[in-house]
């Protein structure tokens, strides 16, 4: 008895397991992993530990954490939760969402991308200026500057690029809504303006 296999059956691909990410979803997944990993130090320090903070963070901030200053502890908890929210946004950008959800994701993703890249670039530029002697720094902060140059700066830039690419992919491939593209532009421009003002004024 012969078994005939139609060309349709032969050409049909096996269903993709639901737990595996879709091709091209890696930027959103990378942004989500970045957010979760980055939330850990904030939550650990907010809980009362200073593990890893003494050598990688400004001494004034470490003292605020160790003295359990109420407003600073609240800021640590808030930043930790915001980073977890960033992870949620990253996952949200991996596939098509509803109209208004997609627009909100595009706005937040683009804004986060610009803010993080700008913030990280400022750290890197400052570190380069200090290491080359173009900008003075207190001797006790020289080692700390290297951490911002080699760790925090690149880390912020990497997270920003992940959010930027994930958002770009979302508005170009997954969401045909022109409103999402416009809000992504608004988020990026707003974040750039905020970053510029923060840099010029020294606030933030």
CSV table of C-alpha atoms in Angstrom, one decimal:
chain,number,residue,atom,x,y,z
A,1,UNK,CA,0.0,0.0,0.0
A,2,UNK,CA,1.6,3.3,-1.1
A,3,UNK,CA,1.4,6.4,1.0
A,4,UNK,CA,1.1,9.6,-1.0
A,5,UNK,CA,2.5,12.8,0.4
A,6,UNK,CA,1.1,15.9,-1.1
A,7,UNK,CA,3.3,18.9,-2.0
A,8,UNK,CA,1.2,21.0,0.5
A,9,UNK,CA,2.1,18.6,3.3
A,10,UNK,CA,5.7,18.5,2.4
A,11,UNK,CA,6.0,22.3,2.2
A,12,UNK,CA,4.0,22.9,5.4
A,13,UNK,CA,6.3,23.9,8.2
A,14,UNK,CA,6.0,22.3,11.6
A,15,UNK,CA,4.2,24.5,14.1
A,16,UNK,CA,6.5,26.6,16.2
A,17,UNK,CA,6.5,25.8,19.9
A,18,UNK,CA,4.6,28.6,21.7
A,19,UNK,CA,7.3,29.1,24.3
A,20,UNK,CA,10.0,29.9,21.7
A,21,UNK,CA,10.3,33.6,20.6
A,22,UNK,CA,9.4,34.6,17.1
A,23,UNK,CA,12.2,35.4,14.7
A,24,UNK,CA,13.3,39.0,15.0
A,25,UNK,CA,11.9,39.3,18.6
A,26,UNK,CA,15.4,39.4,20.1
A,27,UNK,CA,15.7,43.2,20.6
A,28,UNK,CA,12.6,43.2,22.8
A,29,UNK,CA,13.7,40.2,24.7
A,30,UNK,CA,17.2,41.8,25.2
A,31,UNK,CA,15.5,44.9,26.5
A,32,UNK,CA,13.4,42.9,28.9
A,33,UNK,CA,16.5,40.9,30.2
A,34,UNK,CA,18.4,44.2,30.5
A,35,UNK,CA,15.6,45.7,32.6
A,36,UNK,CA,15.3,42.7,34.9
A,37,UNK,CA,19.1,42.5,35.5
A,38,UNK,CA,19.3,46.2,36.1
A,39,UNK,CA,16.5,46.1,38.6
A,40,UNK,CA,18.4,43.8,40.9
A,41,UNK,CA,21.0,46.3,42.3
A,42,UNK,CA,18.2,48.9,42.9
A,43,UNK,CA,16.1,46.4,44.8
A,44,UNK,CA,19.0,45.0,46.7
A,45,UNK,CA,20.2,48.4,47.8
A,46,UNK,CA,16.7,49.5,48.6
A,47,UNK,CA,16.3,46.4,50.9
A,48,UNK,CA,19.3,47.6,53.0
A,49,UNK,CA,22.4,45.9,51.4
A,50,UNK,CA,25.2,47.9,49.9
A,51,UNK,CA,26.7,44.9,48.1
A,52,UNK,CA,28.6,46.1,45.0
A,53,UNK,CA,27.7,49.8,45.6
A,54,UNK,CA,30.9,50.9,47.5
A,55,UNK,CA,33.2,50.5,44.5
A,56,UNK,CA,30.8,51.3,41.6
A,57,UNK,CA,28.5,54.1,42.9
A,58,UNK,CA,29.3,57.6,44.1
A,59,UNK,CA,30.1,57.6,47.9
A,60,UNK,CA,27.4,60.3,48.6
A,61,UNK,CA,24.7,57.9,47.2
A,62,UNK,CA,26.1,54.9,49.1
A,63,UNK,CA,25.9,57.0,52.3
A,64,UNK,CA,22.3,57.9,51.7
A,65,UNK,CA,21.5,54.2,51.2
A,66,UNK,CA,23.4,53.1,54.3
A,67,UNK,CA,21.8,55.8,56.4
A,68,UNK,CA,18.4,54.6,55.2
A,69,UNK,CA,17.4,58.1,54.2
A,70,UNK,CA,13.6,57.7,53.6
A,71,UNK,CA,13.3,59.7,50.3
A,72,UNK,CA,16.4,58.0,48.8
A,73,UNK,CA,15.2,54.5,49.8
A,74,UNK,CA,11.9,55.4,48.2
A,75,UNK,CA,13.8,56.4,45.0
A,76,UNK,CA,15.6,53.1,45.0
A,77,UNK,CA,12.4,51.2,45.2
A,78,UNK,CA,10.8,53.3,42.5
A,79,UNK,CA,13.7,52.9,40.1
A,80,UNK,CA,13.7,49.2,40.7
A,81,UNK,CA,10.0,49.0,39.8
A,82,UNK,CA,10.5,51.3,36.8
A,83,UNK,CA,13.2,48.9,35.5
A,84,UNK,CA,10.8,46.0,35.9
A,85,UNK,CA,8.3,48.1,34.0
A,86,UNK,CA,11.0,48.5,31.3
A,87,UNK,CA,11.2,44.7,31.1
A,88,UNK,CA,7.4,44.5,30.6
A,89,UNK,CA,7.7,47.1,27.8
A,90,UNK,CA,10.5,45.1,26.1
A,91,UNK,CA,8.3,41.9,26.1
A,92,UNK,CA,5.4,44.0,24.9
A,93,UNK,CA,7.4,45.1,21.8
A,94,UNK,CA,8.0,41.5,20.7
A,95,UNK,CA,4.6,41.1,19.0
A,96,UNK,CA,1.6,43.0,17.7
A,97,UNK,CA,-0.6,44.5,20.4
A,98,UNK,CA,-3.9,46.4,20.4
A,99,UNK,CA,-4.1,49.8,18.9
A,100,UNK,CA,-3.8,51.9,22.1
A,101,UNK,CA,-1.4,49.5,23.8
A,102,UNK,CA,0.8,49.5,20.8
A,103,UNK,CA,0.9,53.3,20.7
A,104,UNK,CA,1.8,53.4,24.4
A,105,UNK,CA,4.5,50.8,23.9
A,106,UNK,CA,6.0,52.8,21.0
A,107,UNK,CA,6.0,56.0,23.0
A,108,UNK,CA,7.6,54.5,26.1
A,109,UNK,CA,10.1,52.3,24.1
A,110,UNK,CA,11.4,55.2,22.0
A,111,UNK,CA,11.7,57.5,25.0
A,112,UNK,CA,13.5,54.9,27.0
A,113,UNK,CA,15.9,54.2,24.1
A,114,UNK,CA,16.9,57.9,23.7
A,115,UNK,CA,17.2,58.5,27.5
A,116,UNK,CA,19.4,55.5,28.1
A,117,UNK,CA,21.7,56.0,25.2
A,118,UNK,CA,22.1,59.7,26.1
A,119,UNK,CA,22.7,58.9,29.8
A,120,UNK,CA,25.3,56.2,29.0
A,121,UNK,CA,27.0,58.4,26.4
A,122,UNK,CA,27.4,61.2,29.0
A,123,UNK,CA,29.1,58.7,31.4
A,124,UNK,CA,31.4,57.4,28.6
A,125,UNK,CA,32.4,60.9,27.4
A,126,UNK,CA,33.0,62.1,31.0
A,127,UNK,CA,35.1,59.1,31.7
A,128,UNK,CA,37.2,59.6,28.6
A,129,UNK,CA,37.8,63.2,29.5
A,130,UNK,CA,38.9,62.3,33.0
A,131,UNK,CA,41.2,59.4,31.8
A,132,UNK,CA,42.9,61.6,29.2
A,133,UNK,CA,43.4,64.4,31.7
A,134,UNK,CA,41.2,66.8,29.9
A,135,UNK,CA,38.9,67.1,33.0
A,136,UNK,CA,40.1,67.0,36.6
A,137,UNK,CA,38.5,64.8,39.2
A,138,UNK,CA,39.2,64.2,42.9
A,139,UNK,CA,41.7,61.4,43.5
A,140,UNK,CA,39.3,59.4,45.6
A,141,UNK,CA,36.8,59.4,42.6
A,142,UNK,CA,39.3,58.4,39.9
A,143,UNK,CA,38.6,54.7,40.3
A,144,UNK,CA,34.9,55.3,40.4
A,145,UNK,CA,35.1,57.2,37.1
A,146,UNK,CA,36.5,54.1,35.5
A,147,UNK,CA,33.5,52.1,36.6
A,148,UNK,CA,31.2,54.7,35.0
A,149,UNK,CA,33.4,54.6,31.8
A,150,UNK,CA,33.7,50.9,31.5
A,151,UNK,CA,30.5,49.5,33.2
A,152,UNK,CA,27.6,51.9,33.7
A,153,UNK,CA,28.1,53.9,30.5
A,154,UNK,CA,28.2,51.0,28.1
A,155,UNK,CA,25.5,49.3,30.1
A,156,UNK,CA,23.1,52.2,29.7
A,157,UNK,CA,23.9,52.5,26.0
A,158,UNK,CA,23.3,48.8,25.4
A,159,UNK,CA,19.9,49.0,27.1
A,160,UNK,CA,19.0,52.0,25.1
A,161,UNK,CA,19.9,50.4,21.8
A,162,UNK,CA,17.9,47.4,22.7
A,163,UNK,CA,14.8,49.5,23.4
A,164,UNK,CA,15.4,51.6,20.3
A,165,UNK,CA,15.8,48.6,17.9
A,166,UNK,CA,12.8,46.9,19.5
A,167,UNK,CA,10.6,50.0,19.1
A,168,UNK,CA,11.8,50.6,15.5
A,169,UNK,CA,11.0,47.0,14.6
A,170,UNK,CA,7.6,47.2,16.2
A,171,UNK,CA,6.4,50.3,14.4
A,172,UNK,CA,7.9,49.2,11.0
A,173,UNK,CA,6.9,45.5,11.0
A,174,UNK,CA,4.4,44.7,13.6
A,175,UNK,CA,2.1,47.8,13.8
A,176,UNK,CA,0.9,49.5,10.7
A,177,UNK,CA,-0.9,52.2,12.7
A,178,UNK,CA,0.5,55.6,11.8
A,179,UNK,CA,-0.3,56.8,15.3
A,180,UNK,CA,2.2,54.4,16.8
A,181,UNK,CA,4.9,55.8,14.5
A,182,UNK,CA,4.0,59.4,15.4
A,183,UNK,CA,4.0,58.6,19.2
A,184,UNK,CA,7.4,56.9,18.8
A,185,UNK,CA,8.8,60.1,17.3
A,186,UNK,CA,7.2,62.2,20.0
A,187,UNK,CA,8.7,59.9,22.7
A,188,UNK,CA,12.2,60.1,21.1
A,189,UNK,CA,12.1,63.8,20.6
A,190,UNK,CA,10.7,64.4,24.1
A,191,UNK,CA,13.4,62.3,25.7
A,192,UNK,CA,16.1,64.0,23.7
A,193,UNK,CA,14.9,67.4,24.8
A,194,UNK,CA,14.7,66.3,28.4
A,195,UNK,CA,18.2,64.8,28.2
A,196,UNK,CA,19.6,68.0,26.7
A,197,UNK,CA,18.0,70.2,29.4
A,198,UNK,CA,19.3,67.8,32.1
A,199,UNK,CA,22.8,67.9,30.7
A,200,UNK,CA,22.9,71.7,30.3
A,201,UNK,CA,21.5,72.5,33.7
A,202,UNK,CA,23.3,69.6,35.5
A,203,UNK,CA,20.0,68.4,37.0
A,204,UNK,CA,19.5,64.7,36.9
